[in-house]
PDB file of C-alpha atoms in Angstrom:
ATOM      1  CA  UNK A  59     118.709  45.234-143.238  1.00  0.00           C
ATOM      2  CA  UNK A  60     122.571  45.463-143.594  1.00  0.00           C
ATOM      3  CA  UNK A  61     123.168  47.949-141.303  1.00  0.00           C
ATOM      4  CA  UNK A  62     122.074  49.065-137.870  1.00  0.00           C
ATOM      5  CA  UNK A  63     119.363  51.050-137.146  1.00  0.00           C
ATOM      6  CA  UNK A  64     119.182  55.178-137.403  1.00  0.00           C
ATOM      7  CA  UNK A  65     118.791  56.069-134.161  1.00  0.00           C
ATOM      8  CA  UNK A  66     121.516  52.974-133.081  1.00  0.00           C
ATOM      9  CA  UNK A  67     123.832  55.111-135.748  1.00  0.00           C
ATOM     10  CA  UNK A  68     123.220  58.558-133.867  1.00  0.00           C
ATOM     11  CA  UNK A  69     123.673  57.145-130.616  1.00  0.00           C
ATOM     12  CA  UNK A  70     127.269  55.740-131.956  1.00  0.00           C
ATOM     13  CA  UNK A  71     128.143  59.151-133.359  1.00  0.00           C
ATOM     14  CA  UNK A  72     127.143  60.661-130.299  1.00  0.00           C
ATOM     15  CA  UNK A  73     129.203  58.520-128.207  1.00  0.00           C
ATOM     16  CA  UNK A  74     132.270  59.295-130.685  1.00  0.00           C
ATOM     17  CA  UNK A  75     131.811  63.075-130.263  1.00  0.00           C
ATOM     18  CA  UNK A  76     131.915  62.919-126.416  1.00  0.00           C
ATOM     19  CA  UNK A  77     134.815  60.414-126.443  1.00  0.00           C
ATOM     20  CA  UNK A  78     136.442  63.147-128.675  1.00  0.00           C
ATOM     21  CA  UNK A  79     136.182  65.824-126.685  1.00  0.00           C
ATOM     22  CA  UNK A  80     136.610  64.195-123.220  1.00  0.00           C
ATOM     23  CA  UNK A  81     140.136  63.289-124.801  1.00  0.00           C
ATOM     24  CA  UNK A  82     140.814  66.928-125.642  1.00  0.00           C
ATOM     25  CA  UNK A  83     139.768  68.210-122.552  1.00  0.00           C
ATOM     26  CA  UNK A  84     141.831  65.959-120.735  1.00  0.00           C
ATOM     27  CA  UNK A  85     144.664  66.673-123.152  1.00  0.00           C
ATOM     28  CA  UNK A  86     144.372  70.778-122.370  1.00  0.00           C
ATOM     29  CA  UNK A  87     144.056  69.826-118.815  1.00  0.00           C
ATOM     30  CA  UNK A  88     146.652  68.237-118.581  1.00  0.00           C
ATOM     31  CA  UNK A  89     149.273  70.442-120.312  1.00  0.00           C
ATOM     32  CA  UNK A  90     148.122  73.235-118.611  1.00  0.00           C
ATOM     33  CA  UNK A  91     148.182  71.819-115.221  1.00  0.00           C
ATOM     34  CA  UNK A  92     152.028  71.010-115.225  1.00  0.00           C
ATOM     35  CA  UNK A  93     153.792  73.369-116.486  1.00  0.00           C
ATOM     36  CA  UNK A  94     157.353  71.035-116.689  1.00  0.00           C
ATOM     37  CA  UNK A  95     156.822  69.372-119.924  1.00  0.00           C
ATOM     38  CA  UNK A  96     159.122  66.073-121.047  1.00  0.00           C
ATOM     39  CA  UNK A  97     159.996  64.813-124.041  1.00  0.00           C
ATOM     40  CA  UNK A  98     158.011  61.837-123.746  1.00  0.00           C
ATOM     41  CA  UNK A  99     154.944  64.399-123.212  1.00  0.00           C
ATOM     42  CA  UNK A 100     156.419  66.375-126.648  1.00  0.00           C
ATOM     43  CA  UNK A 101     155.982  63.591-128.868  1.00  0.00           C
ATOM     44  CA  UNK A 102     152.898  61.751-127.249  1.00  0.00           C
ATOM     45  CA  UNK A 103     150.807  65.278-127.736  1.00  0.00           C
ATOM     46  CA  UNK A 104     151.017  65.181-131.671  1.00  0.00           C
ATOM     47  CA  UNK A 105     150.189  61.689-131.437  1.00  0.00           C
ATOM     48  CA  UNK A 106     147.103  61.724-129.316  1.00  0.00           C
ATOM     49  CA  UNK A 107     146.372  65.033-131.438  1.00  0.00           C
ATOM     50  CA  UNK A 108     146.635  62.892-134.443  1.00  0.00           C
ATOM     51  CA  UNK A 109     144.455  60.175-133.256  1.00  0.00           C
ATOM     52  CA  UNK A 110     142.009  62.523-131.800  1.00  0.00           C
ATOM     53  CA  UNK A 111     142.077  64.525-135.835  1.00  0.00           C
ATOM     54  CA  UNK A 112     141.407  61.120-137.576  1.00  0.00           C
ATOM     55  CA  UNK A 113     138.775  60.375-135.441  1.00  0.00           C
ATOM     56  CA  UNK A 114     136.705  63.408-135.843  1.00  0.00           C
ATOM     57  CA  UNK A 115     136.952  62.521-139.395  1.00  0.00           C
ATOM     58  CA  UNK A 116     135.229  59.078-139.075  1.00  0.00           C
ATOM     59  CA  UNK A 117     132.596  60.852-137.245  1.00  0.00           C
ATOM     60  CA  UNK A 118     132.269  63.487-139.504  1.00  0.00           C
ATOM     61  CA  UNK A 119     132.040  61.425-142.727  1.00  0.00           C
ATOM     62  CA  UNK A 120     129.578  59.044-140.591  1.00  0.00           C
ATOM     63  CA  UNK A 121     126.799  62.145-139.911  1.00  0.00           C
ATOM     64  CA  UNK A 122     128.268  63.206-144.089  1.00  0.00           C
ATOM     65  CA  UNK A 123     126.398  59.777-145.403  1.00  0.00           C
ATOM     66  CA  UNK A 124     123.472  60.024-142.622  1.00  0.00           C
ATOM     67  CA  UNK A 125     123.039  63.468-143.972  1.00  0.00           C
ATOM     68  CA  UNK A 126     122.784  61.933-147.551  1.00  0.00           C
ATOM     69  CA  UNK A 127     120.643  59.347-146.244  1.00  0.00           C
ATOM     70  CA  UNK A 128     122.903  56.365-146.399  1.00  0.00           C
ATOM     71  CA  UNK A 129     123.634  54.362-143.833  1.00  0.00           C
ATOM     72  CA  UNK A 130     127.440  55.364-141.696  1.00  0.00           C
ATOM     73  CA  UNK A 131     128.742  51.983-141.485  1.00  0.00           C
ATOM     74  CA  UNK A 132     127.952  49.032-143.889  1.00  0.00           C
ATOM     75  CA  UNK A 133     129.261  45.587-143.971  1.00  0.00           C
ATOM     76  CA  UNK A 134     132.239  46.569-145.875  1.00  0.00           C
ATOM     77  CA  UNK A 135     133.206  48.835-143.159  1.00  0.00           C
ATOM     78  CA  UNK A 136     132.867  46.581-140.266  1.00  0.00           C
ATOM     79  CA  UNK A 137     135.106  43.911-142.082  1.00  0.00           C
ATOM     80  CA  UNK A 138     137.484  46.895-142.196  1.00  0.00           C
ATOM     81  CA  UNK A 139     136.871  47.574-138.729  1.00  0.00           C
ATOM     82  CA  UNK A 140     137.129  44.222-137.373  1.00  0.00           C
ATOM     83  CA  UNK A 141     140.205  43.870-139.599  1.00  0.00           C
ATOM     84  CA  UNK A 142     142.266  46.467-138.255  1.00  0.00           C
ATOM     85  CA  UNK A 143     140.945  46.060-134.564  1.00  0.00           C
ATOM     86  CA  UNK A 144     143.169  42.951-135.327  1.00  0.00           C
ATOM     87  CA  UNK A 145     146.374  44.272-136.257  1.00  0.00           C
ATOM     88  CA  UNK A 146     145.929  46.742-133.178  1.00  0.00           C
ATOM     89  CA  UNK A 147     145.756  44.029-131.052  1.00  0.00           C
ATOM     90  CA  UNK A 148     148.462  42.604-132.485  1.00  0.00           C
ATOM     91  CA  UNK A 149     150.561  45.829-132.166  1.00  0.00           C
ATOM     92  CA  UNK A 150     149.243  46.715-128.200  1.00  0.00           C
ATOM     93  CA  UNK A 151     150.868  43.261-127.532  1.00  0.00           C
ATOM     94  CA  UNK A 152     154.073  43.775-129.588  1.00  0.00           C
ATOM     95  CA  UNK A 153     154.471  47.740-128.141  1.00  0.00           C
ATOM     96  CA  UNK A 154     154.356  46.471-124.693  1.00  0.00           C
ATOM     97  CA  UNK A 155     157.035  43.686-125.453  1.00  0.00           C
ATOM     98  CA  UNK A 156     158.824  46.227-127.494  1.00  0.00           C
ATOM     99  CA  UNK A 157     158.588  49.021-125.459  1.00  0.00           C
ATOM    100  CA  UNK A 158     160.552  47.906-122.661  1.00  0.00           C
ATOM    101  CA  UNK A 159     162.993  46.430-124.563  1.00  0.00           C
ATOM    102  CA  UNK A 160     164.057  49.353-126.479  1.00  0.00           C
ATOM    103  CA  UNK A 161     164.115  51.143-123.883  1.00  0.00           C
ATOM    104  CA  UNK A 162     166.730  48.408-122.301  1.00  0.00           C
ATOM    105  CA  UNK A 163     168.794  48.546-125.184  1.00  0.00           C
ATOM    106  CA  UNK A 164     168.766  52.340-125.520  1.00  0.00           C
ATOM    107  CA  UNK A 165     168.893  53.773-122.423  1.00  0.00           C
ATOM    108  CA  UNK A 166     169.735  50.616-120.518  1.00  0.00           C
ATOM    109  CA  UNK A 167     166.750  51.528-118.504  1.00  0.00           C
ATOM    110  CA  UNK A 168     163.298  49.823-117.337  1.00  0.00           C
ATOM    111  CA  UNK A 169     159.933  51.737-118.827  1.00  0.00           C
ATOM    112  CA  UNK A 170     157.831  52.950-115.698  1.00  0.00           C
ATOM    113  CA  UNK A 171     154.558  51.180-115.940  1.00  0.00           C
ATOM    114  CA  UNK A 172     152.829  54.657-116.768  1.00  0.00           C
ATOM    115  CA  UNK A 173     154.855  54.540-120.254  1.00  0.00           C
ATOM    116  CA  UNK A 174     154.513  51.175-120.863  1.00  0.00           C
ATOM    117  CA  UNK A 175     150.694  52.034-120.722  1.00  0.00           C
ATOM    118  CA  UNK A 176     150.863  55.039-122.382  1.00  0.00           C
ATOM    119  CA  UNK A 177     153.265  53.179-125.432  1.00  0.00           C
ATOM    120  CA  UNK A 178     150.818  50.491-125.800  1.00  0.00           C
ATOM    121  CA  UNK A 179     147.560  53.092-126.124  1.00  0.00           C
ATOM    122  CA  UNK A 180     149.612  54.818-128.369  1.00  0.00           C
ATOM    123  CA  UNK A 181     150.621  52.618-130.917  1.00  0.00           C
ATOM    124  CA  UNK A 182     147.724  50.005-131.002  1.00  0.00           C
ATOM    125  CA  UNK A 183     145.780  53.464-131.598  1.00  0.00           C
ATOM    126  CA  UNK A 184     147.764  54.677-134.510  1.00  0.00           C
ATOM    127  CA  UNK A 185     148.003  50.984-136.170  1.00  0.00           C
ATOM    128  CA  UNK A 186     144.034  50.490-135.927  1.00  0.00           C
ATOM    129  CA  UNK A 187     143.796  54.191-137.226  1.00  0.00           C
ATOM    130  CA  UNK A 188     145.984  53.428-139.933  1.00  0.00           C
ATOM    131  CA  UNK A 189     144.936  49.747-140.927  1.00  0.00           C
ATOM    132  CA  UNK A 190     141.604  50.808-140.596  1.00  0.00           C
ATOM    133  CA  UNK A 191     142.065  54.176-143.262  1.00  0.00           C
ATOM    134  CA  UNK A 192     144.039  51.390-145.485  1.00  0.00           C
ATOM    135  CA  UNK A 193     141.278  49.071-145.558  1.00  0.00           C
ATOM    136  CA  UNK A 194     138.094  51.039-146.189  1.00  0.00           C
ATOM    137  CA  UNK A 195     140.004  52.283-149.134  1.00  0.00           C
ATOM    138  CA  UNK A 196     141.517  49.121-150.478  1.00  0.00           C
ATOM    139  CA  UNK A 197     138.004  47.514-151.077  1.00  0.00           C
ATOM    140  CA  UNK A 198     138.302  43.876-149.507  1.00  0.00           C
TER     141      UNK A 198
ATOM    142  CA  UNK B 120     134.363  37.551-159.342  1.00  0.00           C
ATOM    143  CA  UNK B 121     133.255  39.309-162.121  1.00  0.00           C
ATOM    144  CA  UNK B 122     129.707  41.436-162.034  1.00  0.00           C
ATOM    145  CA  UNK B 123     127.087  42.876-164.433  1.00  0.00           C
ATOM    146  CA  UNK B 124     126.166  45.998-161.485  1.00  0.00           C
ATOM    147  CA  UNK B 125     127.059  48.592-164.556  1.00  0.00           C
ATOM    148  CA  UNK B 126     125.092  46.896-166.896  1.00  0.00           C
ATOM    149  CA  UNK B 127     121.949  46.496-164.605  1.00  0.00           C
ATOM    150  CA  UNK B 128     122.373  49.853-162.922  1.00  0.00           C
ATOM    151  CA  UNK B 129     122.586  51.733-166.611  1.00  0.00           C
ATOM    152  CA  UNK B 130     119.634  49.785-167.665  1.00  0.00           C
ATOM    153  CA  UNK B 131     117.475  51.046-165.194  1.00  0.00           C
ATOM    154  CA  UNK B 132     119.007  54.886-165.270  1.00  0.00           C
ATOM    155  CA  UNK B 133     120.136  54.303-161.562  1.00  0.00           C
ATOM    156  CA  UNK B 134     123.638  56.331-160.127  1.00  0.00           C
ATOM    157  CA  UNK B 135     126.077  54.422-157.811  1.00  0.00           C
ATOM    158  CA  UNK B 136     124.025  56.443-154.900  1.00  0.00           C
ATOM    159  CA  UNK B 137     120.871  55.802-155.829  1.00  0.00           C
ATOM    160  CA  UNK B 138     122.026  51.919-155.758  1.00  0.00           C
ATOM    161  CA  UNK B 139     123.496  52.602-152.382  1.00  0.00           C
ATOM    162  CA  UNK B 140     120.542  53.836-150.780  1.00  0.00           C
ATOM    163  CA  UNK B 141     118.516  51.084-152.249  1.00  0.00           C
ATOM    164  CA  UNK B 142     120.568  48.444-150.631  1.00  0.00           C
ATOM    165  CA  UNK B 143     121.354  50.529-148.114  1.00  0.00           C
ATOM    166  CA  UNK B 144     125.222  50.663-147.916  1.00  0.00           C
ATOM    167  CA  UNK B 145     127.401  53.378-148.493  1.00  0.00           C
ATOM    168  CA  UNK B 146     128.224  54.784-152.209  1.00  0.00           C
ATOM    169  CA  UNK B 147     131.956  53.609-152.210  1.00  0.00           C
ATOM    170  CA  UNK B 148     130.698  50.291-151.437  1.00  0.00           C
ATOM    171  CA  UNK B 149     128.681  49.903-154.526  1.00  0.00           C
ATOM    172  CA  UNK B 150     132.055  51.406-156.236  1.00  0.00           C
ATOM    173  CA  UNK B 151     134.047  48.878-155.095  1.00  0.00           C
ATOM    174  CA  UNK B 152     131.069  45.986-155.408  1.00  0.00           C
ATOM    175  CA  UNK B 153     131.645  47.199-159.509  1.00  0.00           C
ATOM    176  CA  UNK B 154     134.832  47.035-159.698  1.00  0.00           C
ATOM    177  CA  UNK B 155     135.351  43.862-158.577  1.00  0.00           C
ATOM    178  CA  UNK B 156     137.530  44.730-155.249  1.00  0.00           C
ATOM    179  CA  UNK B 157     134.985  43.322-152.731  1.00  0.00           C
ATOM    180  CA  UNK B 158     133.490  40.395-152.398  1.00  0.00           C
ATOM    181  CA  UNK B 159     129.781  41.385-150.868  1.00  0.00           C
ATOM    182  CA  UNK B 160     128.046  38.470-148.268  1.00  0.00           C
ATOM    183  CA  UNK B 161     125.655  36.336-149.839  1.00  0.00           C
ATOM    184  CA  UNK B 162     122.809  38.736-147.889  1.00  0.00           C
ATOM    185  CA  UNK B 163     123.989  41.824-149.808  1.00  0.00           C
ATOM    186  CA  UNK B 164     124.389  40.040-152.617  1.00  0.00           C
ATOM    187  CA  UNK B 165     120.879  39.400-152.563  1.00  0.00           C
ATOM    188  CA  UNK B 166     119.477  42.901-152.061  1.00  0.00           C
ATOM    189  CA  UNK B 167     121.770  44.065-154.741  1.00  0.00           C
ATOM    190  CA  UNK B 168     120.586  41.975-157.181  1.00  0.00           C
ATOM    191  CA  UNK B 169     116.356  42.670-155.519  1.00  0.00           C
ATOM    192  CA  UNK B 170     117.375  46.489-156.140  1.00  0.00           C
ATOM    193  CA  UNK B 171     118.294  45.823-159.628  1.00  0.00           C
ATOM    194  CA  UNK B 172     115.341  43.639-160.355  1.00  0.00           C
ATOM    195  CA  UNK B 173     117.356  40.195-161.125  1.00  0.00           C
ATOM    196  CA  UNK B 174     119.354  37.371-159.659  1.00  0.00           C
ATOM    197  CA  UNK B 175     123.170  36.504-157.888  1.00  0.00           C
ATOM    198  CA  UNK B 176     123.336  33.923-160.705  1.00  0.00           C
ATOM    199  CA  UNK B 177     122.509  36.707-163.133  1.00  0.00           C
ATOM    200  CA  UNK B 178     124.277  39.631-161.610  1.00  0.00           C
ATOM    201  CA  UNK B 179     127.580  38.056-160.730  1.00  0.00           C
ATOM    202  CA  UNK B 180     129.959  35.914-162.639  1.00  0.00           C
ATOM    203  CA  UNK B 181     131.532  33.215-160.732  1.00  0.00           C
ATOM    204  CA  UNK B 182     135.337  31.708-161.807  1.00  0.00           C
ATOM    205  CA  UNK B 183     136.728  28.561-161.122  1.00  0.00           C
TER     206      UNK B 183
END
């Protein structure tokens, strides 16, 4: 009753795990395909690495509590979900504001749109990752 | 919001998981639920207190 169906549940996780490992193959493909690495590319690998880590650990602890015969996701988790979904909006629009004008003030230099893009991905992914770690753990 | 889970769930030998798969959310849930740290819906309140054989008035203690 409070949660979705079983097979609704696999069909999620399955979904996650090919989402998962399109992004790494894209990720090896990519690095191995140009061999003229920047620095933007050295410090948006760990990142996408990192978001890539913390979700195979959602999915895993989702097929865990199948496996135990609980549901993966409850209404506690959605809220949490939901919740940080929020503050990554909130971030994807504040990154792509920010972004640029960092980079202004730093470099004195406009963000090609393929950074901008890349910024915004980035950080509204690591805030929902970490709002949504923070909130499943907090309780409400 | 205060809540008699414990109580209930000792009185009828039940573990936080067994609780969990009665009401079918997930074990930390039912952790939390106990602690007082989440406020469930009025729905789960319901099939928490069905699982334990009771009430919401019963099970949970409301402060003004």
């Amino acid at each position: 009753m409070l949660n979705e169906t079983k097979s609704g549940q696999k069909i999620v996780i399955m979904l996650g795990i090919g989402i998962t490992t399109l992004v790494v193959v894209t990720l090896a493909y990519y690095i191995l395909a140009d061999p003229s690495i920047e620095l933007f590319d050295l410090i948006s690998i760990p990142i996408i690495l990192i978001i890539v880590l913390t979700s195979s650990y959602i999915i895993y602890d989702r097929v865990k509590n199948i496996k135990r015969g609980l549901p993966a996701q409850d209404e506690r988790l959605k809220l949490a979900g939901y919740k940080a979904g929020y503050y990554g909006f909130v971030a994807a629009i504040w990154s792509a504001v920010g972004s640029n004008m960092g980079s202004i003030i730093l470099i004195d230099q406009e963000l090609r749109g393929g950074l901008v893009t890349a910024a915004v991905v980035l950080v509204s992914g690591i805030v929902f990752m970490i709002s949504y770690f923070y909130f499943s753990r907090k309780g409400e | 919001m205060k809540n008699r889970i414990k109580e209930f769930r000792a009185r009828y030998d039940l573990t936080q998981e067994d609780l969990a798969k009665k009401v079918k959310v997930r074990r930390e849930t039912i952790v939390f639920l106990e602690k007082g740290k989440y406020n469930p819906s009025l729905k789960m309140a319901y099939e928490v207190a069905k699982a334990l054989n009771t009430t919401i008035d019963d099970l949970f203690v409301f402060e003004y």
